[in-house]
mmCIF file of C-alpha atoms in Angstrom:
data_model
loop_
_atom_site.group_PDB
_atom_site.id
_atom_site.type_symbol
_atom_site.label_atom_id
_atom_site.label_comp_id
_atom_site.label_asym_id
_atom_site.label_seq_id
_atom_site.Cartn_x
_atom_site.Cartn_y
_atom_site.Cartn_z
ATOM 1 C CA MET A 1 0.000 0.000 0.000
ATOM 2 C CA SER A 2 1.224 3.500 -0.764
ATOM 3 C CA ASN A 3 2.279 6.008 1.832
ATOM 4 C CA GLN A 4 -0.331 8.680 2.689
ATOM 5 C CA THR A 5 2.253 11.476 2.433
ATOM 6 C CA ASP A 6 2.935 10.884 -1.261
ATOM 7 C CA HIS A 7 -0.685 11.501 -2.232
ATOM 8 C CA THR A 8 -3.104 14.404 -2.034
ATOM 9 C CA ILE A 9 -6.724 13.869 -1.145
ATOM 10 C CA VAL A 10 -9.143 15.130 -3.786
ATOM 11 C CA ARG A 11 -12.886 15.135 -3.267
ATOM 12 C CA LEU A 12 -14.723 14.465 -6.477
ATOM 13 C CA ARG A 13 -18.420 14.403 -7.305
ATOM 14 C CA VAL A 14 -19.438 12.000 -10.046
ATOM 15 C CA PRO A 15 -22.797 10.875 -11.425
ATOM 16 C CA PRO A 16 -24.120 7.625 -9.928
ATOM 17 C CA GLU A 17 -23.707 5.768 -13.243
ATOM 18 C CA LEU A 18 -20.024 6.717 -13.394
ATOM 19 C CA LYS A 19 -19.527 5.664 -9.758
ATOM 20 C CA LYS A 20 -20.976 2.269 -10.622
ATOM 21 C CA GLN A 21 -18.653 1.947 -13.628
ATOM 22 C CA ILE A 22 -15.662 2.822 -11.442
ATOM 23 C CA GLU A 23 -16.709 0.226 -8.867
ATOM 24 C CA GLU A 24 -17.103 -2.450 -11.535
ATOM 25 C CA ALA A 25 -13.816 -1.578 -13.240
ATOM 26 C CA ALA A 26 -11.962 -1.546 -9.916
ATOM 27 C CA GLU A 27 -13.347 -4.971 -9.040
ATOM 28 C CA TYR A 28 -12.518 -6.320 -12.501
ATOM 29 C CA ASN A 29 -8.957 -4.943 -12.330
ATOM 30 C CA ASN A 30 -8.484 -6.130 -8.748
ATOM 31 C CA ARG A 31 -7.743 -2.714 -7.265
ATOM 32 C CA SER A 32 -9.374 -0.116 -5.060
ATOM 33 C CA GLN A 33 -11.721 2.448 -6.551
ATOM 34 C CA SER A 34 -9.166 5.128 -5.761
ATOM 35 C CA ALA A 35 -6.422 3.189 -7.569
ATOM 36 C CA GLU A 36 -8.774 2.654 -10.512
ATOM 37 C CA MET A 37 -9.486 6.375 -10.806
ATOM 38 C CA VAL A 38 -5.786 7.262 -10.512
ATOM 39 C CA ALA A 39 -4.865 4.703 -13.190
ATOM 40 C CA ARG A 40 -7.506 6.038 -15.549
ATOM 41 C CA LEU A 41 -6.534 9.660 -14.971
ATOM 42 C CA GLU A 42 -2.849 8.882 -15.493
ATOM 43 C CA LYS A 43 -3.681 7.079 -18.716
ATOM 44 C CA SER A 44 -5.675 10.070 -19.977
ATOM 45 C CA PHE A 45 -2.627 12.321 -19.546
ATOM 46 C CA ASP A 46 -0.176 9.902 -21.150
ATOM 47 C CA THR A 47 0.226 11.329 -24.647
ATOM 48 C CA SER A 48 2.541 8.546 -25.749
ATOM 49 C CA ILE A 49 -0.342 6.098 -25.777
ATOM 50 C CA ASP A 50 -2.421 6.479 -28.929
ATOM 51 C CA SER A 51 -6.018 5.430 -28.848
ATOM 52 C CA ASP A 52 -7.059 2.557 -31.075
ATOM 53 C CA LEU A 53 -8.911 5.023 -33.277
ATOM 54 C CA VAL A 54 -5.788 7.134 -33.825
ATOM 55 C CA LYS A 55 -3.769 3.997 -34.578
ATOM 56 C CA ASP A 56 -6.408 2.833 -37.070
ATOM 57 C CA ILE A 57 -6.392 6.229 -38.782
ATOM 58 C CA LYS A 58 -2.589 6.209 -39.017
ATOM 59 C CA ILE A 59 -2.597 2.674 -40.431
ATOM 60 C CA THR A 60 -5.229 3.612 -43.013
ATOM 61 C CA MET A 61 -3.268 6.704 -44.034
ATOM 62 C CA LEU A 62 -0.068 4.675 -44.410
ATOM 63 C CA GLN A 63 -1.905 2.033 -46.440
ATOM 64 C CA ASN A 64 -3.271 4.751 -48.735
ATOM 65 C CA GLN A 65 0.174 6.309 -49.140
ATOM 66 C CA LEU A 66 1.682 2.918 -49.920
ATOM 67 C CA SER A 67 -1.066 2.214 -52.436
ATOM 68 C CA GLU A 68 -0.500 5.587 -54.140
ATOM 69 C CA SER A 69 3.260 5.014 -54.207
ATOM 70 C CA MET A 70 2.801 1.576 -55.751
ATOM 71 C CA LYS A 71 0.468 3.091 -58.348
ATOM 72 C CA MET A 72 3.062 5.742 -59.227
ATOM 73 C CA MET A 73 5.803 3.115 -59.469
ATOM 74 C CA ASP A 74 3.598 1.137 -61.837
ATOM 75 C CA ILE A 75 2.999 4.221 -63.975
ATOM 76 C CA LEU A 76 6.709 5.086 -64.070
ATOM 77 C CA HIS A 77 7.650 1.520 -64.936
ATOM 78 C CA GLY A 78 5.161 1.556 -67.795
ATOM 79 C CA TYR A 79 6.368 4.957 -68.941
ATOM 80 C CA PHE A 80 10.014 3.907 -69.062
ATOM 81 C CA ASN A 81 9.022 0.734 -70.871
ATOM 82 C CA SER A 82 7.051 2.755 -73.422
ATOM 83 C CA MET A 83 10.042 5.073 -73.922
ATOM 84 C CA LEU A 84 12.104 2.089 -75.046
ATOM 85 C CA HIS A 85 9.611 1.592 -77.873
ATOM 86 C CA GLY A 86 9.004 5.287 -78.598
ATOM 87 C CA LYS A 87 5.361 5.070 -77.481
ATOM 88 C CA GLN A 88 5.387 7.245 -74.377
ATOM 89 C CA ASP A 89 2.716 9.626 -75.719
ATOM 90 C CA GLU A 90 0.305 6.739 -76.295
ATOM 91 C CA TYR A 91 1.107 5.328 -72.888
ATOM 92 C CA MET A 92 0.545 8.653 -71.143
ATOM 93 C CA GLU A 93 -2.839 9.064 -72.856
ATOM 94 C CA THR A 94 -3.803 5.657 -71.433
ATOM 95 C CA VAL A 95 -2.613 6.742 -67.990
ATOM 96 C CA PHE A 96 -4.440 10.076 -68.244
ATOM 97 C CA SER A 97 -7.693 8.393 -69.215
ATOM 98 C CA LYS A 98 -7.366 6.154 -66.172
ATOM 99 C CA TYR A 99 -6.216 8.934 -63.801
ATOM 100 C CA PRO A 100 -7.604 12.306 -65.000
ATOM 101 C CA THR A 101 -6.130 14.248 -62.074
ATOM 102 C CA LEU A 102 -2.658 13.167 -63.165
ATOM 103 C CA LYS A 103 -3.235 14.860 -66.504
ATOM 104 C CA GLU A 104 -4.008 18.140 -64.739
ATOM 105 C CA ILE A 105 -0.842 17.853 -62.652
ATOM 106 C CA TYR A 106 1.224 16.900 -65.682
ATOM 107 C CA GLU A 107 -0.105 19.800 -67.737
ATOM 108 C CA SER A 108 0.346 22.337 -64.933
ATOM 109 C CA ASN A 109 3.964 21.198 -64.470
ATOM 110 C CA ASP A 110 4.480 21.361 -68.225
ATOM 111 C CA ASP A 111 3.123 24.929 -68.271
ATOM 112 C CA LEU A 112 5.497 25.889 -65.456
ATOM 113 C CA SER A 113 8.510 24.440 -67.237
ATOM 114 C CA LYS A 114 7.624 26.355 -70.426
ATOM 115 C CA LYS A 115 7.465 29.626 -68.462
ATOM 116 C CA THR A 116 10.947 29.106 -67.041
ATOM 117 C CA ASP A 117 12.495 28.302 -70.441
#
């Protein structure tokens, strides 16, 4: 048991439903209600622990980035292959029909390079 001098007493009013949840959680976790509340408060201030939702969002974002990177690698591979046969314009038209936003990016970059020439 902890020493009384290393803790401060805090009086806290909580709704009856929350009190019941604390009691049940304390019993389930084999600790006092006070220890249960302290553990939960400490956890809420620990910024190094990401919630499952945040982890899921990060995983989804990484999966999307990986998917986009793989798509770009595929496009570049096809483009370089088409260059070997002198058919890069045909290939790019195929790519642009599949990914219209790429055409906009490509054209805006092309416009920028013409302005700097």
